[in-house]
Coordinates of N, CA and C in Angstrom, one line a residue:
M1 N 9.0 17.3 -11.8 CA 10.4 17.8 -12.3 C 11.4 17.8 -11.1
N2 N 12.6 17.6 -11.5 CA 13.7 17.8 -10.7 C 14.2 19.2 -11.2
K3 N 13.7 20.2 -10.4 CA 14.0 21.6 -10.7 C 15.4 22.0 -10.6
P4 N 16.0 22.6 -11.4 CA 17.5 23.0 -11.3 C 17.5 24.2 -10.5
P5 N 18.8 24.6 -9.9 CA 18.9 25.9 -9.4 C 18.9 26.9 -10.5
G6 N 18.9 28.2 -10.2 CA 19.1 29.2 -11.2 C 17.7 29.6 -12.0
C7 N 16.5 29.2 -11.5 CA 15.2 29.6 -12.1 C 14.3 29.7 -11.0
I8 N 13.3 30.6 -11.3 CA 12.1 30.7 -10.6 C 10.9 29.8 -10.8
T9 N 10.1 29.7 -9.8 CA 8.9 28.9 -9.8 C 7.8 29.7 -10.3
A10 N 7.6 30.0 -11.6 CA 6.7 31.0 -12.1 C 6.5 30.8 -13.5
R11 N 5.3 31.2 -14.2 CA 5.3 31.1 -15.5 C 6.0 32.2 -16.3
V12 N 6.0 33.4 -15.6 CA 6.6 34.5 -16.2 C 7.4 35.3 -15.2
D13 N 8.6 35.7 -15.5 CA 9.3 36.7 -14.5 C 9.5 38.1 -15.2
F14 N 9.3 39.1 -14.4 CA 9.4 40.4 -14.9 C 10.7 40.9 -15.0
E15 N 11.6 40.3 -14.4 CA 13.1 40.5 -14.3 C 13.8 39.7 -15.4
D16 N 13.0 39.0 -16.2 CA 13.4 38.1 -17.3 C 14.5 37.1 -16.8
R17 N 14.1 36.4 -15.8 CA 15.1 35.4 -15.3 C 14.4 34.1 -15.8
P18 N 15.1 33.1 -15.9 CA 14.5 31.8 -16.4 C 13.7 31.2 -15.4
T19 N 12.7 30.5 -15.9 CA 11.6 30.0 -15.1 C 11.6 28.5 -15.3
V20 N 11.0 27.8 -14.4 CA 10.7 26.3 -14.4 C 10.3 25.9 -15.6
Y21 N 9.2 26.6 -16.3 CA 8.6 26.2 -17.5 C 9.6 26.3 -18.7
D22 N 10.7 27.0 -18.5 CA 11.8 26.8 -19.6 C 12.2 25.4 -19.7
H23 N 12.1 24.6 -18.7 CA 12.6 23.3 -18.7 C 11.5 22.2 -18.9
V24 N 10.3 22.5 -19.1 CA 9.3 21.7 -19.4 C 9.2 21.3 -20.9
P25 N 9.4 20.2 -21.2 CA 9.5 19.7 -22.6 C 8.3 20.3 -23.3
K26 N 8.3 20.3 -24.6 CA 7.1 21.0 -25.4 C 6.1 19.9 -25.5
H27 N 6.2 18.7 -25.2 CA 5.2 17.6 -25.5 C 4.6 17.4 -24.1
F28 N 4.9 18.1 -23.0 CA 4.2 18.0 -21.7 C 3.1 19.4 -21.8
E29 N 2.1 19.2 -21.1 CA 1.0 20.3 -21.1 C 1.7 21.2 -19.8
P30 N 1.7 22.5 -20.2 CA 2.3 23.4 -19.1 C 1.3 23.6 -18.0
L31 N 1.2 22.5 -17.1 CA 0.3 22.7 -15.9 C 0.8 23.6 -15.0
P32 N -0.2 24.0 -14.1 CA 0.0 25.0 -12.9 C 1.1 24.2 -11.9
H33 N 2.0 24.9 -11.3 CA 3.0 24.3 -10.3 C 2.4 24.3 -9.0
V34 N 2.8 23.4 -8.1 CA 2.2 23.2 -6.6 C 3.3 23.8 -5.7
G35 N 2.9 25.1 -5.2 CA 3.9 25.5 -4.3 C 5.1 26.1 -5.0
R36 N 6.1 26.5 -4.4 CA 7.3 27.1 -5.0 C 8.7 26.5 -4.3
L37 N 9.6 26.6 -5.2 CA 11.0 26.3 -4.8 C 11.6 27.7 -5.1
D38 N 12.5 28.2 -4.1 CA 13.1 29.5 -4.5 C 14.3 29.3 -5.5
F39 N 14.7 30.4 -6.1 CA 15.6 30.5 -7.2 C 16.7 29.6 -7.2
N40 N 17.3 29.5 -6.0 CA 18.6 28.5 -5.8 C 18.2 27.1 -5.4
T41 N 17.1 26.8 -5.0 CA 16.8 25.5 -4.5 C 16.3 24.7 -5.7
E42 N 16.7 23.5 -5.5 CA 16.5 22.3 -6.5 C 15.7 21.2 -6.1
G43 N 15.1 20.3 -6.9 CA 14.7 19.2 -6.5 C 13.2 19.0 -6.8
L44 N 12.5 18.2 -6.1 CA 11.0 17.7 -6.6 C 10.0 18.9 -6.6
L45 N 9.4 19.1 -7.6 CA 8.5 20.1 -8.0 C 7.4 19.4 -8.7
L46 N 6.1 19.6 -8.2 CA 5.0 18.9 -8.6 C 4.0 20.0 -9.6
F47 N 3.5 19.5 -10.7 CA 2.6 20.1 -11.6 C 1.4 19.5 -11.6
T48 N 0.1 20.1 -11.4 CA -1.3 19.4 -11.6 C -2.2 20.5 -11.9
D49 N -3.3 20.2 -12.7 CA -4.4 21.0 -13.0 C -5.6 20.8 -12.0
D50 N -5.2 19.8 -11.0 CA -6.3 19.6 -9.9 C -6.0 20.7 -8.8
G51 N -6.7 21.7 -8.8 CA -6.5 22.8 -7.8 C -6.8 22.3 -6.2
K52 N -7.9 21.5 -6.2 CA -8.1 21.0 -4.8 C -7.1 20.1 -4.3
L53 N -6.4 19.3 -5.2 CA -5.3 18.4 -4.7 C -4.0 19.3 -4.3
A54 N -3.8 20.3 -5.2 CA -2.7 21.3 -5.0 C -2.8 22.0 -3.5
Q55 N -4.1 22.6 -3.2 CA -4.4 23.1 -2.2 C -4.1 22.3 -0.8
A56 N -4.6 21.1 -1.0 CA -4.5 20.1 0.0 C -3.2 19.6 0.5
L57 N -2.4 19.6 -0.6 CA -1.0 19.3 -0.4 C -0.2 20.4 0.3
L58 N -0.6 21.6 0.1 CA 0.1 22.8 0.7 C -0.4 23.3 1.9
N59 N -1.7 23.0 2.1 CA -2.3 23.4 3.4 C -3.0 22.3 4.2
K60 N -2.6 22.0 5.2 CA -3.0 20.9 6.0 C -4.5 21.1 6.6
D61 N -4.9 22.4 6.6 CA -6.2 22.6 7.0 C -7.3 22.7 6.0
Y62 N -6.8 22.4 4.7 CA -7.6 22.5 3.5 C -8.5 21.2 3.4
A63 N -7.6 20.0 3.5 CA -8.2 18.8 3.1 C -9.2 18.2 4.3
G64 N -9.9 17.3 3.9 CA -10.7 16.6 5.0 C -11.8 15.8 4.2
P65 N -12.5 14.9 5.0 CA -13.6 14.2 4.4 C -14.7 15.1 3.9
T66 N -15.2 14.6 2.7 CA -16.2 15.3 2.0 C -17.4 14.4 1.8
S67 N -17.6 13.4 2.3 CA -18.7 12.5 2.4 C -18.9 11.8 3.4
M68 N -20.0 11.1 3.8 CA -20.3 10.2 4.9 C -19.5 9.1 4.9
E69 N -19.1 8.6 3.6 CA -18.5 7.4 3.4 C -17.0 7.3 3.6
E70 N -16.5 8.6 3.9 CA -15.0 8.8 4.1 C -14.7 8.7 5.6
T71 N -13.5 8.4 5.7 CA -13.0 8.4 7.1 C -13.1 9.7 7.8
S72 N -13.3 9.5 9.2 CA -13.3 10.9 9.9 C -12.0 11.2 10.6
A73 N -11.1 10.2 10.4 CA -9.8 10.3 11.2 C -9.1 11.4 10.6
E74 N -8.3 12.1 11.6 CA -7.6 13.3 11.3 C -6.4 12.8 10.3
L75 N -6.3 13.6 9.3 CA -5.2 13.3 8.3 C -3.8 13.8 8.9
A76 N -2.8 13.0 8.6 CA -1.5 13.5 9.0 C -1.0 14.6 8.0
P77 N -0.2 15.6 8.5 CA 0.3 16.5 7.9 C 1.1 16.1 6.6
I78 N 1.1 16.8 5.6 CA 2.0 16.4 4.4 C 3.4 16.9 4.6
E79 N 4.3 16.0 4.7 CA 5.8 16.1 5.0 C 6.5 16.6 3.8
K80 N 7.4 17.6 4.0 CA 8.2 17.9 2.9 C 9.6 17.8 3.3
V81 N 10.5 17.0 2.5 CA 11.8 16.5 3.1 C 13.0 17.3 2.2
Y82 N 13.7 17.8 2.8 CA 14.9 18.5 2.2 C 16.2 17.9 2.5
H83 N 17.1 17.8 1.6 CA 18.4 17.5 1.8 C 19.2 18.8 1.7
V84 N 20.1 19.1 2.7 CA 20.8 20.4 2.8 C 22.3 20.0 3.0
K85 N 23.0 20.8 2.1 CA 24.4 20.7 2.2 C 25.0 22.0 2.8
V86 N 25.5 21.8 4.1 CA 25.9 23.0 4.8 C 27.5 23.0 5.0
K87 N 28.1 24.3 5.1 CA 29.5 24.4 5.2 C 29.9 24.4 6.6
A88 N 30.0 23.1 7.2 CA 30.3 22.8 8.6 C 30.4 21.4 8.7
K89 N 31.3 21.0 9.6 CA 31.5 19.5 10.0 C 30.8 19.3 11.1
L90 N 29.7 18.5 11.0 CA 28.7 18.0 11.9 C 28.7 16.6 12.1
G91 N 28.6 16.2 13.3 CA 28.4 14.8 13.7 C 27.1 14.4 13.8
P92 N 26.7 13.1 13.8 CA 25.3 12.6 14.0 C 24.5 13.1 15.1
D93 N 25.4 13.4 16.2 CA 24.7 13.8 17.6 C 25.1 15.3 17.8
D94 N 25.4 16.0 16.8 CA 25.7 17.5 17.0 C 24.5 18.1 17.6
P95 N 24.7 19.1 18.6 CA 23.6 19.9 19.1 C 22.9 20.8 18.1
V96 N 23.7 21.1 17.1 CA 22.9 22.0 16.0 C 21.9 21.2 15.2
L97 N 21.9 19.9 15.2 CA 20.9 19.2 14.6 C 19.5 19.2 15.5
I98 N 19.8 19.3 16.8 CA 18.6 19.5 17.8 C 18.1 20.9 17.6
A99 N 18.9 21.9 17.5 CA 18.5 23.3 17.5 C 17.7 23.5 16.1
L100 N 18.0 22.9 15.2 CA 17.4 23.1 13.9 C 15.9 22.6 14.0
Q101 N 15.5 21.8 15.0 CA 14.2 21.3 15.1 C 13.2 22.3 15.7
E102 N 13.8 23.3 16.4 CA 13.0 24.2 17.3 C 12.2 25.1 16.3
P103 N 10.9 25.3 16.7 CA 9.9 26.1 15.8 C 10.4 27.5 15.5
L104 N 10.1 27.9 14.2 CA 10.6 29.1 13.8 C 9.6 30.2 13.9
E105 N 9.7 31.3 14.3 CA 8.8 32.5 14.4 C 8.7 33.2 13.0
Y106 N 7.8 33.1 12.4 CA 7.5 33.7 11.2 C 6.8 35.0 11.1
E107 N 5.9 35.1 12.2 CA 5.2 36.3 12.5 C 5.3 36.5 13.8
P108 N 5.3 38.0 14.4 CA 5.4 38.1 15.8 C 4.3 37.2 16.6
G109 N 4.8 36.3 17.4 CA 3.8 35.3 18.2 C 3.5 34.2 17.6
K110 N 3.8 34.0 16.3 CA 3.3 32.7 15.5 C 4.5 32.0 15.1
F111 N 4.4 30.5 15.4 CA 5.6 29.8 15.1 C 5.2 28.5 14.3
T112 N 6.1 28.1 13.4 CA 6.0 26.9 12.7 C 6.0 25.7 13.6
A113 N 5.4 24.6 13.0 CA 5.6 23.3 13.9 C 7.1 22.9 13.9
P114 N 7.5 22.1 14.8 CA 8.7 21.8 14.9 C 9.3 20.9 13.6
A115 N 10.6 21.0 13.4 CA 11.0 20.4 12.2 C 11.7 19.0 12.7
R116 N 11.9 18.2 11.8 CA 12.8 16.9 12.3 C 14.0 16.9 11.3
T117 N 15.0 16.6 11.9 CA 16.3 16.6 11.4 C 17.0 15.2 11.4
E118 N 17.9 14.9 10.6 CA 18.6 13.7 10.5 C 20.1 13.9 9.7
W119 N 21.0 13.4 10.4 CA 22.3 13.5 9.8 C 22.4 12.6 8.8
V120 N 23.0 13.0 7.4 CA 22.9 12.1 6.2 C 24.5 11.7 6.0
A121 N 25.4 12.6 5.8 CA 26.7 12.3 5.5 C 27.6 13.5 5.6
E122 N 29.0 13.2 5.8 CA 29.9 14.2 5.9 C 30.7 14.1 4.6
R123 N 31.2 15.3 4.0 CA 31.8 15.3 2.8 C 32.9 16.6 3.0
S124 N 34.2 16.0 3.2 CA 35.2 17.2 3.4 C 34.9 18.1 4.4
S125 N 34.7 19.4 4.1 CA 34.4 20.5 4.9 C 33.0 20.7 5.1
C126 N 32.2 19.9 4.5 CA 30.6 20.1 4.6 C 29.8 18.7 5.1
T127 N 28.7 19.0 5.5 CA 27.7 18.1 6.0 C 26.4 18.0 5.3
W128 N 26.0 16.9 4.8 CA 24.5 16.8 4.3 C 23.6 16.5 5.6
I129 N 22.5 17.1 5.7 CA 21.6 17.0 6.7 C 20.1 16.9 6.0
S130 N 19.3 16.1 6.6 CA 17.8 15.9 6.2 C 17.0 16.8 7.2
I131 N 16.1 17.8 6.5 CA 15.1 18.5 7.3 C 13.8 18.3 6.9
T132 N 12.9 17.8 7.7 CA 11.7 17.5 7.5 C 10.6 18.5 7.9
I133 N 9.9 19.2 7.2 CA 8.9 20.1 7.7 C 7.7 19.8 7.2
T134 N 6.5 20.4 8.0 CA 5.1 20.0 7.6 C 4.4 21.2 7.1
E135 N 5.0 22.4 7.1 CA 4.5 23.6 6.6 C 5.4 24.2 5.5
G136 N 5.0 25.2 4.6 CA 5.8 25.5 3.6 C 5.9 27.2 3.8
R137 N 6.5 27.6 4.9 CA 6.6 29.0 5.0 C 7.8 29.5 4.2
H138 N 7.7 30.8 3.9 CA 8.6 31.5 3.1 C 10.1 31.2 3.4
R139 N 10.9 30.6 2.6 CA 12.4 30.2 3.0 C 12.6 29.7 4.2
Q140 N 11.6 28.7 4.7 CA 11.6 28.2 6.0 C 12.9 27.4 6.4
V141 N 13.3 26.5 5.3 CA 14.5 25.7 5.8 C 15.6 26.7 5.7
R142 N 15.8 27.5 4.8 CA 16.9 28.4 4.8 C 16.9 29.4 6.2
K143 N 15.9 29.8 6.6 CA 15.7 30.5 7.8 C 16.1 29.7 9.0
L144 N 15.7 28.4 9.1 CA 16.2 27.5 10.1 C 17.7 27.4 10.2
C145 N 18.4 27.3 8.9 CA 19.9 27.2 8.9 C 20.5 28.5 9.3
E146 N 19.9 29.5 8.7 CA 20.6 30.8 9.1 C 20.5 31.2 10.6
R147 N 19.4 30.7 11.2 CA 19.3 30.9 12.7 C 20.4 30.2 13.5
S148 N 20.7 29.1 13.0 CA 21.8 28.2 13.7 C 23.2 28.4 13.1
G149 N 23.3 29.6 12.3 CA 24.5 30.1 11.8 C 25.2 29.2 10.7
L150 N 24.3 28.3 10.0 CA 24.9 27.5 9.1 C 24.7 28.0 7.6
Q151 N 25.9 28.0 6.9 CA 25.9 28.5 5.5 C 25.5 27.2 4.5
I152 N 24.4 27.6 3.9 CA 23.9 26.4 2.8 C 24.8 26.5 1.6
R153 N 25.2 25.3 1.2 CA 25.9 25.1 -0.2 C 24.9 24.7 -1.3
K154 N 24.0 23.8 -0.8 CA 23.1 23.2 -1.7 C 21.7 22.8 -0.9
L155 N 20.6 23.1 -1.6 CA 19.4 22.7 -0.9 C 18.5 22.1 -2.0
R156 N 18.0 20.8 -1.6 CA 17.2 20.0 -2.6 C 16.0 19.4 -1.8
R157 N 14.8 19.5 -2.6 CA 13.8 18.8 -1.9 C 13.7 17.4 -2.5
V158 N 13.7 16.5 -1.6 CA 13.5 15.0 -2.2 C 12.3 14.2 -2.0
R159 N 11.4 14.9 -1.2 CA 10.0 14.3 -1.0 C 9.0 15.3 -0.6
L160 N 7.8 15.1 -1.2 CA 6.7 15.7 -1.0 C 5.5 14.7 -0.6
G161 N 5.1 14.6 0.6 CA 4.2 13.6 1.0 C 4.8 12.1 0.6
P162 N 4.1 11.5 -0.1 CA 4.5 10.1 -0.3 C 5.3 10.1 -1.6
L163 N 5.3 11.2 -2.4 CA 5.9 11.3 -3.6 C 7.5 11.7 -3.5
E164 N 8.5 10.8 -4.0 CA 9.8 11.0 -3.9 C 10.5 11.3 -5.2
L165 N 11.5 12.1 -5.1 CA 12.3 12.5 -6.3 C 13.0 11.3 -7.0
G166 N 13.5 10.5 -6.1 CA 14.1 9.3 -6.7 C 15.4 9.5 -7.5
E167 N 15.4 9.0 -8.6 CA 16.6 9.1 -9.7 C 16.5 9.8 -10.7
L168 N 15.3 10.7 -10.7 CA 15.0 11.6 -11.8 C 16.2 12.6 -11.9
K169 N 16.7 12.8 -13.2 CA 17.7 13.7 -13.5 C 17.4 15.1 -13.3
L170 N 18.4 16.0 -12.9 CA 18.1 17.4 -12.9 C 17.7 17.9 -14.2
R171 N 16.5 18.8 -14.2 CA 16.0 19.4 -15.3 C 14.9 18.5 -16.0
W172 N 14.9 17.3 -15.5 CA 14.0 16.2 -16.3 C 12.5 16.3 -15.5
C173 N 11.5 15.9 -16.4 CA 10.2 15.8 -16.0 C 9.7 14.4 -16.4
R174 N 8.6 14.0 -15.7 CA 7.9 12.8 -16.1 C 6.6 12.8 -15.5
H175 N 5.8 12.0 -16.1 CA 4.4 11.8 -15.6 C 4.4 11.0 -14.3
L176 N 3.3 11.1 -13.4 CA 3.2 10.3 -12.4 C 2.5 8.8 -12.8
S177 N 2.8 7.9 -12.1 CA 2.2 6.7 -12.1 C 0.7 6.7 -11.5
D178 N -0.1 5.9 -12.0 CA -1.3 5.8 -11.3 C -1.2 5.4 -9.8
E179 N -0.2 4.6 -9.5 CA 0.1 4.3 -8.0 C 0.3 5.6 -7.2
E180 N 1.2 6.2 -7.7 CA 1.8 7.7 -7.2 C 0.7 8.5 -7.1
L181 N -0.2 8.6 -8.0 CA -1.4 9.5 -8.0 C -2.4 9.1 -6.9
T182 N -2.6 7.9 -6.8 CA -3.4 7.2 -5.7 C -3.0 7.7 -4.3
E183 N -1.7 7.5 -4.2 CA -1.0 7.7 -2.8 C -1.0 9.1 -2.5
L184 N -1.0 10.1 -3.5 CA -1.0 11.5 -3.2 C -2.3 11.9 -2.8
Y185 N -3.3 11.4 -3.5 CA -4.9 11.5 -3.1 C -5.0 11.1 -1.7
V186 N -4.7 10.0 -1.4 CA -5.0 9.3 -0.1 C -4.2 10.1 1.0
A187 N -3.1 10.6 0.8 CA -2.3 11.5 1.8 C -3.2 12.8 1.9
A188 N -3.5 13.4 0.9 CA -4.1 14.7 0.9 C -5.6 14.7 1.4
F189 N -6.4 13.8 1.0 CA -7.8 13.6 1.3 C -8.3 12.5 2.3
G190 N -7.4 11.3 2.5 CA -7.9 10.2 3.2 C -8.4 9.2 2.4
H191 N -8.6 9.5 1.1 CA -9.1 8.5 0.0 C -8.8 9.2 -1.4
D192 N -9.0 8.3 -2.3 CA -8.8 8.8 -3.7 C -10.1 9.3 -4.5
P193 N -10.5 10.4 -4.4 CA -11.7 11.0 -4.9 C -11.9 10.8 -6.4
R194 N -11.0 10.5 -7.1 CA -11.2 10.3 -8.6 C -12.1 9.4 -9.0
P195 N -13.2 9.6 -10.0 CA -14.0 8.7 -10.3 C -13.3 7.6 -11.3
W196 N -13.6 6.3 -10.8 CA -13.2 5.2 -11.6 C -14.3 4.6 -12.5
P197 N -14.0 4.3 -13.6 CA -15.0 3.5 -14.5 C -15.4 2.2 -13.9
E198 N -16.6 1.8 -14.0 CA -17.1 0.6 -13.5 C -16.5 -0.5 -14.5
A199 N -16.1 -1.7 -13.8 CA -15.6 -2.7 -14.5 C -16.6 -3.6 -15.3

């Protein structure tokens, strides 16, 4: 789904706010969502009934080889890429972009892995930047921007591991292709564990 802003990532909201499931077409099965995007964040949101895949995509310590035939190489963390529109005029070499990469303290003495930032474009009094993280701490990207004194105008997730949002329109949903599914499983587990019928 290309999640729109103004809805929560949950099946039901006790405050009666709109949820992402309000935008799932009736002919789609209402699958569990993978992780969360907060109320005002838009962009790529994945749904699956494969709980192991969901956990592996969210937690880099969850996945790993499960048989002797699988690779023992350490899996790369699952990257999550966000495009952020901030109310500031920043150049490609602005020191703020470096500051955004610094680890964020989410608990006393506990820090996130460093982020990766990239200048995307300047628009009038605003700038689009790309922020890549490998963890999903609560409001992590927003807190990184707040720490640097940046006011967020728009926040959009554009990639989850190998899966890209692409040209999917806001509020629209689509099924993944077999190729995309294979890429997700390989990124999460180092192989594709789905049983394939023999030819």
